[in-house]
XYZ file of C-alpha atoms in Angstrom:
640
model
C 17.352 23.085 -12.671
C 20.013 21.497 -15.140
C 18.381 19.674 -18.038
C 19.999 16.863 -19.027
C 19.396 15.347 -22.252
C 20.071 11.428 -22.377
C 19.288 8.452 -24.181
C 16.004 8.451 -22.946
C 15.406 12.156 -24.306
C 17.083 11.593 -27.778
C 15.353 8.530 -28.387
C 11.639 10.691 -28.204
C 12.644 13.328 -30.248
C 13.963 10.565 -33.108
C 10.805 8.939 -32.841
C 8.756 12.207 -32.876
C 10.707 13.532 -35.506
C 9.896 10.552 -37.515
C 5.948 10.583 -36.462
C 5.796 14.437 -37.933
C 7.735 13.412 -41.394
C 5.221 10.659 -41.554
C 2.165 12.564 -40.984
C 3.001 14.977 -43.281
C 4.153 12.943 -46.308
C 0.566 11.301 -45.156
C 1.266 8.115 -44.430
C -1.110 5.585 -42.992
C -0.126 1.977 -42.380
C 1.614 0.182 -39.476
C 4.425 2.575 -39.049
C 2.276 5.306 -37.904
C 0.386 3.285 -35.467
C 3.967 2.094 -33.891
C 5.325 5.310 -34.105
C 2.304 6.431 -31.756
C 2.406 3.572 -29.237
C 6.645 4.333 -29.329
C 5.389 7.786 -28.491
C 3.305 6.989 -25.925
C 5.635 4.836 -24.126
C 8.905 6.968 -24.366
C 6.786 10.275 -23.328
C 5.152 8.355 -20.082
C 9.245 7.418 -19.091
C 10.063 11.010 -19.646
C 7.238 12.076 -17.521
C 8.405 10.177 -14.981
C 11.401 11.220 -15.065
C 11.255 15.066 -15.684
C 8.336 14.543 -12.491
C 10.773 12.759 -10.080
C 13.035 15.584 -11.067
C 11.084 18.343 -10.520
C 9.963 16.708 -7.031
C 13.596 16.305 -6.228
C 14.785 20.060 -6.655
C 11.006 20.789 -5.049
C 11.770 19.210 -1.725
C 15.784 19.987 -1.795
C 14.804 22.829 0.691
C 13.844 22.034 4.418
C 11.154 24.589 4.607
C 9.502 23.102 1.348
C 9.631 19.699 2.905
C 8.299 20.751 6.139
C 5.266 22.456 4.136
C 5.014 18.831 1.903
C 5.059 16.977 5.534
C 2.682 19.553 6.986
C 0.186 19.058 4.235
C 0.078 15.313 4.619
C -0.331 15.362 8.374
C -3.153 17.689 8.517
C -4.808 18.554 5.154
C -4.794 14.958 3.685
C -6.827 13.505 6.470
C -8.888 16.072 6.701
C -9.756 15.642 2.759
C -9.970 11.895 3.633
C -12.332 12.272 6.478
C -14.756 14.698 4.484
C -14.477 12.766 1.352
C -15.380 9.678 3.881
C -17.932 11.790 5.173
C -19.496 12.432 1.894
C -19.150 8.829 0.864
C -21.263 7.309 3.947
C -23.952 10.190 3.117
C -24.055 9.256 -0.276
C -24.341 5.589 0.295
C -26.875 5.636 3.544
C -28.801 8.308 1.974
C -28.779 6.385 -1.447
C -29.799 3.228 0.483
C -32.520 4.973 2.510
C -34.647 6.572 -0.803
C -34.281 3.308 -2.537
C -35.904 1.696 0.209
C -38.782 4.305 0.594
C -39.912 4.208 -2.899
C -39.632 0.180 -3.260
C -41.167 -0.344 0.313
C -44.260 1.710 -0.895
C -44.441 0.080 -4.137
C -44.924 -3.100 -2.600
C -47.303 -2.164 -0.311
C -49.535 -0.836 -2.750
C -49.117 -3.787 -5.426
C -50.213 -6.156 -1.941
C -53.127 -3.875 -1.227
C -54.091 -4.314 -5.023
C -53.797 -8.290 -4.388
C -56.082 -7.873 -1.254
C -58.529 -5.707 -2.910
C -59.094 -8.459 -5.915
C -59.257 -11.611 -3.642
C -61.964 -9.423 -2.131
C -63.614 -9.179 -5.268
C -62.700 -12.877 -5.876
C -65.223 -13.575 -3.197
C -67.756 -11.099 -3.433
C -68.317 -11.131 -7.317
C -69.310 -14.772 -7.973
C -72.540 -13.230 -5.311
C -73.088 -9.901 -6.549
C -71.223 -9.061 -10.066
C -72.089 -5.094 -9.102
C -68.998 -5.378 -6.693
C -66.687 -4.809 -9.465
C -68.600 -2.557 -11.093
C -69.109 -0.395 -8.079
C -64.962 -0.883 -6.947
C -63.664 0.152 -10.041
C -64.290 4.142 -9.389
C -62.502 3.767 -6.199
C -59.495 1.806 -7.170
C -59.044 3.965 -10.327
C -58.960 7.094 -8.267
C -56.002 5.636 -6.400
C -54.618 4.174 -9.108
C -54.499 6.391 -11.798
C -55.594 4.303 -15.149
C -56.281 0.991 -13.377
C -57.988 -1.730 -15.546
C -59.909 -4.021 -14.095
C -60.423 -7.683 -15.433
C -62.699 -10.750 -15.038
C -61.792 -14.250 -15.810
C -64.972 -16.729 -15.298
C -64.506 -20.298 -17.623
C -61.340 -19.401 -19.416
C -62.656 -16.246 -20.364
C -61.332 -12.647 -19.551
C -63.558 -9.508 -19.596
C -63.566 -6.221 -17.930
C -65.971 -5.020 -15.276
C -68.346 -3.842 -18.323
C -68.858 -7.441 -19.603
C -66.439 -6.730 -22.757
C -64.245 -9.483 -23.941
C -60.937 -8.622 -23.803
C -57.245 -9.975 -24.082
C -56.311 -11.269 -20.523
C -53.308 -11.807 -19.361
C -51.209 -15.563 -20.136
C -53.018 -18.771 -18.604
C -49.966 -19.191 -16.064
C -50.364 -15.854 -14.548
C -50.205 -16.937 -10.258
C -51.950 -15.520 -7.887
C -50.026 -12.568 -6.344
C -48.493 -8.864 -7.039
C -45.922 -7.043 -8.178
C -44.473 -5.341 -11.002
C -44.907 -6.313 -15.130
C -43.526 -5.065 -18.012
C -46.360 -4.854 -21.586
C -45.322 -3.352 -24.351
C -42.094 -1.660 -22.805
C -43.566 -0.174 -20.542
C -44.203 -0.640 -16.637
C -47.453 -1.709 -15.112
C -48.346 -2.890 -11.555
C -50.381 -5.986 -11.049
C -52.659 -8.095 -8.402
C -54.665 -11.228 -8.685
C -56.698 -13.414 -6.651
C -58.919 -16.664 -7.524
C -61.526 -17.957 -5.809
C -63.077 -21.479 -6.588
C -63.383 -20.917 -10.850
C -63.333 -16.896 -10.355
C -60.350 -14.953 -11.190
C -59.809 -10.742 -10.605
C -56.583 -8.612 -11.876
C -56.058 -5.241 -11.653
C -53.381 -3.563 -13.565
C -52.541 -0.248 -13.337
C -49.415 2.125 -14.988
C -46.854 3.291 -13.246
C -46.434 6.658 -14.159
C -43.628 9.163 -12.883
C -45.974 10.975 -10.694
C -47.090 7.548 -9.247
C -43.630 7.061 -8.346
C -43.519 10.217 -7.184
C -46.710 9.500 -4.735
C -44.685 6.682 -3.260
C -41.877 8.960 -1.143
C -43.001 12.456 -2.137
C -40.503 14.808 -2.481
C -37.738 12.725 -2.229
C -35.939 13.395 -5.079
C -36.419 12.598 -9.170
C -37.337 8.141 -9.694
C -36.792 6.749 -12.842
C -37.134 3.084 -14.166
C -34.782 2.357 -17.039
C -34.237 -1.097 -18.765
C -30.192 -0.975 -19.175
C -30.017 -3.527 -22.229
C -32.312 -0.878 -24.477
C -32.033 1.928 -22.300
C -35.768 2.566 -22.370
C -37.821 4.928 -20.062
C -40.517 2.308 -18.801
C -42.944 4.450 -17.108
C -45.811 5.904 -18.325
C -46.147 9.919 -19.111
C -48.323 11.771 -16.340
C -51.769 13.299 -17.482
C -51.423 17.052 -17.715
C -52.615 18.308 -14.200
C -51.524 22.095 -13.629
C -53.089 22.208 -10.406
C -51.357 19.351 -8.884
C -47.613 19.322 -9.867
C -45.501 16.363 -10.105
C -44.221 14.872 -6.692
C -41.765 13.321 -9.089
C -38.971 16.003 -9.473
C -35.329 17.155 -8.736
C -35.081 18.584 -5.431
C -33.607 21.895 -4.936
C -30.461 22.103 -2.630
C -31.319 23.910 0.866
C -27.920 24.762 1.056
C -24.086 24.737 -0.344
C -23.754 21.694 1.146
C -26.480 19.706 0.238
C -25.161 17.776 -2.838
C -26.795 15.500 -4.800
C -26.913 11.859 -4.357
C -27.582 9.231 -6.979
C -28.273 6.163 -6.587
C -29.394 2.314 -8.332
C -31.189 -0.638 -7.133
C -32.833 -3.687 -9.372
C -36.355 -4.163 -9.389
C -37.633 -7.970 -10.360
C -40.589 -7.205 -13.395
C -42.300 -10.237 -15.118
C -43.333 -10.116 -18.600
C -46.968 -9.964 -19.652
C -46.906 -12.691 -22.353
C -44.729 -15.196 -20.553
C -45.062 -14.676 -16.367
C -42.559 -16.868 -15.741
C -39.936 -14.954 -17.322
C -38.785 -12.525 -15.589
C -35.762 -9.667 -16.302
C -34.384 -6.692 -14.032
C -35.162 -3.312 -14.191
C -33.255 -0.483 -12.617
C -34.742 2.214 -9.959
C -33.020 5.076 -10.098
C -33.167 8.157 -7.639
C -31.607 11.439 -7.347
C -31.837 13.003 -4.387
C -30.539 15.198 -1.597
C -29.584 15.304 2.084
C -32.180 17.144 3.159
C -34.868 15.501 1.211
C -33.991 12.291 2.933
C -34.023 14.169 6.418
C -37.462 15.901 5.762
C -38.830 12.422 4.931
C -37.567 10.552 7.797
C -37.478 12.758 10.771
C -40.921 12.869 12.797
C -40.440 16.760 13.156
C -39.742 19.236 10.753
C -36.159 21.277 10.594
C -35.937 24.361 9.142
C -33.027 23.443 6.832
C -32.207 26.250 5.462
C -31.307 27.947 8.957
C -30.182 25.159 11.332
C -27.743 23.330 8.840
C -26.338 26.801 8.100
C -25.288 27.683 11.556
C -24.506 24.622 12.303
C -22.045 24.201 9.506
C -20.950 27.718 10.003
C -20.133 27.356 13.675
C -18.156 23.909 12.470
C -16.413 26.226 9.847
C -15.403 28.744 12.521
C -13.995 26.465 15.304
C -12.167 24.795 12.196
C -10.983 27.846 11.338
C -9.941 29.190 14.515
C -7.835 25.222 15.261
C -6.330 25.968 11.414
C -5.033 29.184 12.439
C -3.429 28.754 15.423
C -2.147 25.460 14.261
C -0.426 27.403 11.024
C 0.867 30.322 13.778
C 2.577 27.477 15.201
C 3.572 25.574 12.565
C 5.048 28.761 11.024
C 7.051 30.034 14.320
C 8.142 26.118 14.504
C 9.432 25.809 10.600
C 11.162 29.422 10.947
C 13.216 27.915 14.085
C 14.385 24.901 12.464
C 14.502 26.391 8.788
C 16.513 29.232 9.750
C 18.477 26.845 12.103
C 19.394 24.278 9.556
C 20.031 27.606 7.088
C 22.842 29.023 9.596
C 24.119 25.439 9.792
C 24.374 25.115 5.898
C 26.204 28.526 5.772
C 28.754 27.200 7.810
C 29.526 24.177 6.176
C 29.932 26.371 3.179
C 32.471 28.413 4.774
C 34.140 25.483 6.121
C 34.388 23.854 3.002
C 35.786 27.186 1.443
C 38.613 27.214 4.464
C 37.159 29.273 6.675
C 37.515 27.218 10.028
C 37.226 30.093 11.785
C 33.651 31.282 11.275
C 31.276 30.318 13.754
C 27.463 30.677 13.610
C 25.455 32.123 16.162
C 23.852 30.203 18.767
C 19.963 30.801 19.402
C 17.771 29.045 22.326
C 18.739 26.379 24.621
C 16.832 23.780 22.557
C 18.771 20.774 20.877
C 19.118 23.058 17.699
C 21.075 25.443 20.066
C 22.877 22.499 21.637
C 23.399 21.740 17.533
C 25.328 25.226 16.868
C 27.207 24.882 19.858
C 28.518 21.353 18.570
C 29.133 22.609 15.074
C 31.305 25.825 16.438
C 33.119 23.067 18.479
C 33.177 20.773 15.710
C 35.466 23.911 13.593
C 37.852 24.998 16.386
C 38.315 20.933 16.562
C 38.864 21.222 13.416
C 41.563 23.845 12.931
C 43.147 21.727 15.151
C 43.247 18.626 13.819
C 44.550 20.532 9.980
C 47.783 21.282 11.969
C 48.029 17.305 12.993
C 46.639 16.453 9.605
C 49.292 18.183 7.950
C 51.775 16.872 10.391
C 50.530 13.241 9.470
C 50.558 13.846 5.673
C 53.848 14.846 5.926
C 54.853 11.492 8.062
C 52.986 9.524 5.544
C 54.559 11.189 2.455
C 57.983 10.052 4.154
C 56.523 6.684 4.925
C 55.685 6.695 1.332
C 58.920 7.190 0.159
C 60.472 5.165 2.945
C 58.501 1.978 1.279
C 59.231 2.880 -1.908
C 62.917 2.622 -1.527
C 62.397 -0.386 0.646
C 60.800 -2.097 -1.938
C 63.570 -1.610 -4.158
C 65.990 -3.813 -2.011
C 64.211 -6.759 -2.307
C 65.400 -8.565 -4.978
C 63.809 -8.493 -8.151
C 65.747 -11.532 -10.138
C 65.098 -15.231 -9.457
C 68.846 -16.917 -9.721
C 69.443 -18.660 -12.392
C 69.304 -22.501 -10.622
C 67.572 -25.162 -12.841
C 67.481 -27.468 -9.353
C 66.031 -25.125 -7.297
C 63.023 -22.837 -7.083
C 62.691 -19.589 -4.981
C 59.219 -18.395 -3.509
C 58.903 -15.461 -1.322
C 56.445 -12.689 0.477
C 56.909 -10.205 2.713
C 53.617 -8.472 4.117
C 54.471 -5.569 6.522
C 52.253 -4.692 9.970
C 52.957 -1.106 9.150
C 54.017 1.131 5.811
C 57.685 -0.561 6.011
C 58.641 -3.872 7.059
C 61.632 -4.927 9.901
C 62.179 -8.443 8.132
C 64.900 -9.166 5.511
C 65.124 -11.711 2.634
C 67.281 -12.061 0.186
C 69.175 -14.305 -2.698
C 71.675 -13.687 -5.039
C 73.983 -16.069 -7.110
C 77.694 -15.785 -6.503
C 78.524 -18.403 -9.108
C 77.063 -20.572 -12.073
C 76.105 -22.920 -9.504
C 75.873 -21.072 -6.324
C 73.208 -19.021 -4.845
C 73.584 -17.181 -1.019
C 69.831 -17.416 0.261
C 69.645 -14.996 3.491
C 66.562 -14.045 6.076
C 66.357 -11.818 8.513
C 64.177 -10.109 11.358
C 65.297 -6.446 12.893
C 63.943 -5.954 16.518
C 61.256 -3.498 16.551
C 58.536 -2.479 14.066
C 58.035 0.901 11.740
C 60.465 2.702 9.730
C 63.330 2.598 12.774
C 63.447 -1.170 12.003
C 63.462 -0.763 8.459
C 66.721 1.442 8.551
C 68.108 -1.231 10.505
C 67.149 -3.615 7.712
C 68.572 -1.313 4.885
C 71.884 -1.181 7.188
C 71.991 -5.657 7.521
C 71.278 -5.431 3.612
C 73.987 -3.135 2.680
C 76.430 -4.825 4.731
C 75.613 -8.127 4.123
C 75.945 -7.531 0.107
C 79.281 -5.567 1.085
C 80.467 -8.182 3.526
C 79.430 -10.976 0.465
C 81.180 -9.035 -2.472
C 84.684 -8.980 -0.415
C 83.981 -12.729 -0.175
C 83.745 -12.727 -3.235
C 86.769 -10.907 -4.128
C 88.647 -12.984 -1.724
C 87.858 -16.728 -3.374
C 88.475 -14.513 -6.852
C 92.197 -13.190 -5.443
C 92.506 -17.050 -4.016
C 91.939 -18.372 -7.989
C 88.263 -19.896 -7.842
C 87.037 -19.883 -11.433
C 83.918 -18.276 -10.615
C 81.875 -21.034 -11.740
C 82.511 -23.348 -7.746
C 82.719 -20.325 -5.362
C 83.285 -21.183 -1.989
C 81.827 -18.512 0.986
C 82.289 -18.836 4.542
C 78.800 -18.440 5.834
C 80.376 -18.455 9.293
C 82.876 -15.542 8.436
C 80.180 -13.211 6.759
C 77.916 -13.394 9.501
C 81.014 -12.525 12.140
C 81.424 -9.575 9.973
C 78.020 -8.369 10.044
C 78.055 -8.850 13.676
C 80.963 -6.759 13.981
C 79.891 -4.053 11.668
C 76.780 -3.730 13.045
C 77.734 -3.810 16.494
C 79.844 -0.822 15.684
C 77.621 1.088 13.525
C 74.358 0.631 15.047
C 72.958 1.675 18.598
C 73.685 -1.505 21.509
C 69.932 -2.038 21.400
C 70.001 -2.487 17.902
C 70.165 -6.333 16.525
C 69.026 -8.629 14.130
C 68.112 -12.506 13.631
C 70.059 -13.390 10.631
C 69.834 -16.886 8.687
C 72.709 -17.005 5.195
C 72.841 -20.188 3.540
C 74.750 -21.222 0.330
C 73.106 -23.801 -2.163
C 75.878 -25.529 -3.864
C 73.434 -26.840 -7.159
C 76.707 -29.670 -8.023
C 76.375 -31.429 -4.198
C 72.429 -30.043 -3.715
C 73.684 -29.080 -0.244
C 73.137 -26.114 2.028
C 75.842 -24.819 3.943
C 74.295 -22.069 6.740
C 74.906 -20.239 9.584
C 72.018 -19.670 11.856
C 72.375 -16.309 13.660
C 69.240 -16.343 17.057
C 66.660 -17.067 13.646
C 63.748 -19.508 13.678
C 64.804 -22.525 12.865
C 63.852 -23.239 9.272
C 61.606 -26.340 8.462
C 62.401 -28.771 6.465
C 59.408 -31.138 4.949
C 60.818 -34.143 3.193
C 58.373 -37.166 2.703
C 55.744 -35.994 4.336
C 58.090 -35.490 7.780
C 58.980 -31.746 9.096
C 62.932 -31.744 10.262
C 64.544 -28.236 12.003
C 67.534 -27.090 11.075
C 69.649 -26.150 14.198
C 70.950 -22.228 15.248
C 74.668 -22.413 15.578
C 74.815 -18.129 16.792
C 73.431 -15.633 18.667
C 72.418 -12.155 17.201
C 73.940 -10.428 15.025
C 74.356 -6.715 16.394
C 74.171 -7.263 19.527
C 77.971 -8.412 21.172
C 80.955 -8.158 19.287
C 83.037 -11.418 20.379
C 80.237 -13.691 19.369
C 81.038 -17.133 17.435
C 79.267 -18.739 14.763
C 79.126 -22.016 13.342
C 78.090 -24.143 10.095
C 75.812 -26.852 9.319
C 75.442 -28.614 6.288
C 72.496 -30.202 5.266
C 71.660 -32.426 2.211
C 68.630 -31.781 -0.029
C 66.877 -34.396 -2.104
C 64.314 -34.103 -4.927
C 60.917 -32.535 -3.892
C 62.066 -31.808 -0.743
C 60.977 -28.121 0.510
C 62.495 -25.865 2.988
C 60.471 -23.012 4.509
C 61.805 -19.942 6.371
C 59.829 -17.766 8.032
C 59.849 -14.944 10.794
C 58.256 -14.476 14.157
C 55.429 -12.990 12.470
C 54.134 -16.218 11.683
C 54.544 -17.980 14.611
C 53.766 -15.494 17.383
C 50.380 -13.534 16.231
C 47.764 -14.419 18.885
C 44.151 -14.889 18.999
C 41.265 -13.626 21.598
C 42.503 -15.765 24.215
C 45.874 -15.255 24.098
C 47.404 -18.074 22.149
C 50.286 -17.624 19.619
C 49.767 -19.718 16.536
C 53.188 -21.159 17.171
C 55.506 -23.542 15.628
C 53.699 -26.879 15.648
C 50.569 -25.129 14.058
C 52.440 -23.991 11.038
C 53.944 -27.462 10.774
C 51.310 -29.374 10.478
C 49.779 -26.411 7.694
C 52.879 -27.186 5.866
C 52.951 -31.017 5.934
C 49.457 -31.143 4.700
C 50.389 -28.596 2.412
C 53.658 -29.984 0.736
C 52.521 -31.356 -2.523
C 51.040 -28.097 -3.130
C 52.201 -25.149 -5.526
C 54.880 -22.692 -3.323
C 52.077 -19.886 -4.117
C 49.166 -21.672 -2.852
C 51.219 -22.719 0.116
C 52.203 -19.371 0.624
C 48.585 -18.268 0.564
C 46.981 -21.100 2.756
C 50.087 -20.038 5.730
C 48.660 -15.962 5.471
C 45.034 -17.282 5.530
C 45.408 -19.494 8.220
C 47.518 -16.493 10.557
C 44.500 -14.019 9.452
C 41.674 -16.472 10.800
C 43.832 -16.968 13.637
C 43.852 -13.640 14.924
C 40.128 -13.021 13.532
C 41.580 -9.942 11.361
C 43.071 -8.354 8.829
C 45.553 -6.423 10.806
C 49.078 -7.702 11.337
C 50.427 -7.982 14.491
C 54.107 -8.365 13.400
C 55.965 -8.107 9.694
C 55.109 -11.499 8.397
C 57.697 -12.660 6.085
C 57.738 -16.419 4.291
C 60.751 -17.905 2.485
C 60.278 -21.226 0.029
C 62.811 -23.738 -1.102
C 61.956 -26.539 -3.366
C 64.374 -29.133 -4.719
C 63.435 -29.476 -8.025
């Protein structure tokens, strides 16, 4: 595993560094106590994060995944379901040996109460009665004192005065706490007669009341005090009250809490909770509740040892097939990462062998097909690269014969884009200044697509410039002073024509548009060779300009005219290529002519780049994608 040391790292060893220097120059104030809580902070985060990293490289193997996904399908629940187990012992036993002792107690504490309204009765006739009870009731409750209350005035059964209990003390039963320590109570009245009995509750009372069941206690949590009374030393009859041995391995101990509602000697109607508490076992709680006896420390045994063994026997055979499973698709998966090793090395020849007719069989058998595919394909790859490279270079030089300079026209501005469908484009723009005042604007669409069109286009480029510079040498040999030049739109096109015609295959041709912007008259003269008719938005209203030729390439006698056609401030002229006008959408319909019209008249008092933008957008949500159908090529002319 690769450590890494980061910010998180450094940042605990600065702080640690500065805890030790602190410690031992034996500093003590605030900086030491925010150095720890820094420490304790950062070395959680690092935890976490040297954990999550450990888990990581952990699980990066299959097999180690398979054992992690293994252990939560079939050991977890099984821990779960025991622990549950455990839990519902625990709480039902708890539950059960609180109810056993505090049932009893108040059974006895209501037998007291019936006892002394039977003395109620009976002593105001014969005062021997309580004289004569009192050996009987202390023999069943250890330490029982017995009291007589006749005109305000207690005494016990042997005519001695004595402290009763308060005035307000009700008829009834229960439990009582004097002196911090825990007695049980009754008492009855009859007509001006009253009899109490109160008796200490000792730990082999509360023993008596579920014997055996485990060790009772009564604690008061506020002082933590032990309120029952010590037992009298008895060797011959040991304490019922006691921790039960465990009958077996599995018979754990079980503690458990319930309140107990004591009233207080000097004040009865006060009251305050007490807390029974029991620990006990399993078995205890069996031997007390079942009607027969079990021999416990056989039955549960082989019970839980027969359990074990069919466990152990579903374990095994589960973990012989869990094993023969995680070998198939470990070693599997292991052939299949050896391979893509060797295929990422080079080696498209290796081929892994094929085990089973499983889907992990079906799986090698792809994979080997997947690498003989695969030598294949290099050879086209290679192929492709190659094509691309020369595609690559192919655009490159393309790119170059656009023109780079804006002409230097203070009337006029120039805005243009060319997006190709492919690497390199079929459609032509172009502008150069032949005088101070003159500037040739030319565009142009080859037929086809891909880099056959975009020779052609090089070829119409080279000859237009050549056919444009003998122009130009012409008007110079005819004594224009270079600042007025006058060009024949009409005779450089019928040159291209020609050239092309003789250089170029007969299906080779071009749409070819060359106008001249005179910036003295604000005119353009043009010649119109098969293009789409530029558009011309003036005030809001879209004009075409006419085509006065055919194709240039294509026949060699062909004519062509010129038009003239005035342009005023603001005005803008717009030429574009088929790939604006004929991309269709799912149904078939070209976004055609009038479309783009009415995008440019709404779009006229607008910024040439934002125009040129909202004409691409509105093509691209035409078609519903990103892929051109044709070169798309715009061309903008504003009169400044």
């Amino acid at each position: 595993m690769k450590v890494r040391i980061g910010r998180l790292e450094i940042a605990f060893g600065a702080v640690l560094a500065v805890y030790v220097v602190l410690a031992l120059l034996g500093y003590q104030g605030w900086g030491r106590l925010l150095g720890r809580i820094a420490l304790g902070v950062l070395g959680f985060a690092l935890s976490v994060r040297i954990s999550r990293s450990v888990v990581r490289n952990m699980l990066w193997r299959l097999r180690n995944r398979l054992i992690v996904a293994y252990f939560f399908i079939a050991v977890v629940p099984l821990i779960l379901i025991t622990l549950l187990a455990g839990l519902g012992v625990a709480l039902v036993g708890g539950q059960i040996s609180v109810f056993l002792v505090t049932s009893e107690l108040d059974r006895r504490t209501n037998a007291i109460r019936e006892s002394m309204a039977f003395l109620a009765r009976e002593s105001g006739k014969n005062t021997s009665w309580a004289g004569n009870a009192e050996p009987f009731l202390r023999n069943r409750y250890p330490g029982l004192q017995l009291l007589l209350r006749e005109r305000n005035a207690w005494r016990d059964v042997t005519g001695s005065p004595v402290g009763g209990p308060a005035p307000e003390w009700p008829q009834g039963s229960g439990i009582l706490v004097k002196d911090r320590k825990l007695y049980g109570w009754g008492l009855a009245t009859f007509e001006n007669r009253s009899v109490m009995a109160v008796f200490p509750v000792t730990r082999d009372f509360l023993g008596q009341l579920a014997p055996d069941i485990g060790e009772s206690t009564i604690l008061n949590l506020e002082t933590n005090d032990d309120l029952l009374h010590p037992d009298v030393d008895n060797p011959q009859q040991p304490s019922r009250n006691r921790r039960v041995p465990a009958a077996n391995v599995f018979d754990f101990p079980i503690w458990w809490t319930a309140p107990i509602v004591a009233a207080q000697w000097d004040a009865p109607e006060k009251t305050e909770t007490e807390w029974l508490n029991i620990l006990t076992r399993p078995s205890a709680i069996l031997r007390t509740v079942l009607s027969q006896k079990v021999d416990f420390e056989l039955v549960i045994p082989v019970l839980l040892l027969l359990v074990g063994i069919l466990f152990l026997i579903a374990e095994a055979i589960s973990l012989l097939i869990g094993i023969s499973l995680t070998r198939t698709i470990t070693g599997a998966v292991h052939e299949l990462y050896e391979g893509t090793v060797r295929v990422m090395k080079g080696d498209l020849a290796h081929r892994i062998p094929i085990g089973g007719n499983d889907q992990l069989g079906e799986l090698s058998v792809s994979f080997n097909n997947m690498t003989s595919n695969m030598e294949r394909l290099l050879v086209v790859e290679k192929e492709r690269e190659r094509l691309h490279t020369e595609l690559e270079i192919a655009r490159e030089v393309q790119n170059q014969l656009y023109p780079k300079r804006l002409p230097d026209v203070a009337s006029l501005r120039l805005t243009a884009v060319c997006n190709p469908a492919r690497m390199v484009s079929g459609d032509y723009y172009d502008y150069q200044q032949i005088g101070d005042t003159t500037v040739a604007i030319v565009v142009g669409d080859v037929a086809g697509k891909g880099i056959s069109a975009a020779l052609l286009m090089a070829t119409v480029q080279s000859s237009f410039r050549a056919q444009l510079r003998g122009s130009l040498e012409l008007a110079a040999g005819a004594g224009h002073d270079g600042v007025h030049v006058s060009v024949s739109t009409s005779r450089v096109v019928s040159h291209l024509n020609q050239q092309l015609h003789a250089d170029t295959a007969p299906e080779k041709y071009a749409t070819f548009f060359l106008g001249v912007y005179d910036e003295a008259t604000t005119s353009i003269t043009y010649t119109n060779a098969g293009h789409l008719p530029p558009i011309l938005i003036r005030d809001g209203k879209p004009t075409l300009l006419e085509v006065n030729g055919m194709v240039v390439g294509a026949f060699p006698f062909a004519k062509y005219g010129e038009s003239r056609v005035q342009l005023q401030p603001r005005d803008l002229l717009v030429f574009y290529t088929d790939g604006i006008t004929e991309p269709e959408n799912a149904y078939g319909e070209m976004f055609g002519e009038e479309r783009l019209t009415e995008l440019l008249v709404r779009s006229a008092d607008q910024d040439e780049a934002e125009i040129v933008t909202a004409v691409t957008d509105a093509v691209r949500q035409w078609t519903g994608t990103d892929e051109l159908q044709d070169d798309m090529t715009l061309l903008l002319v504003r009169q400044l």
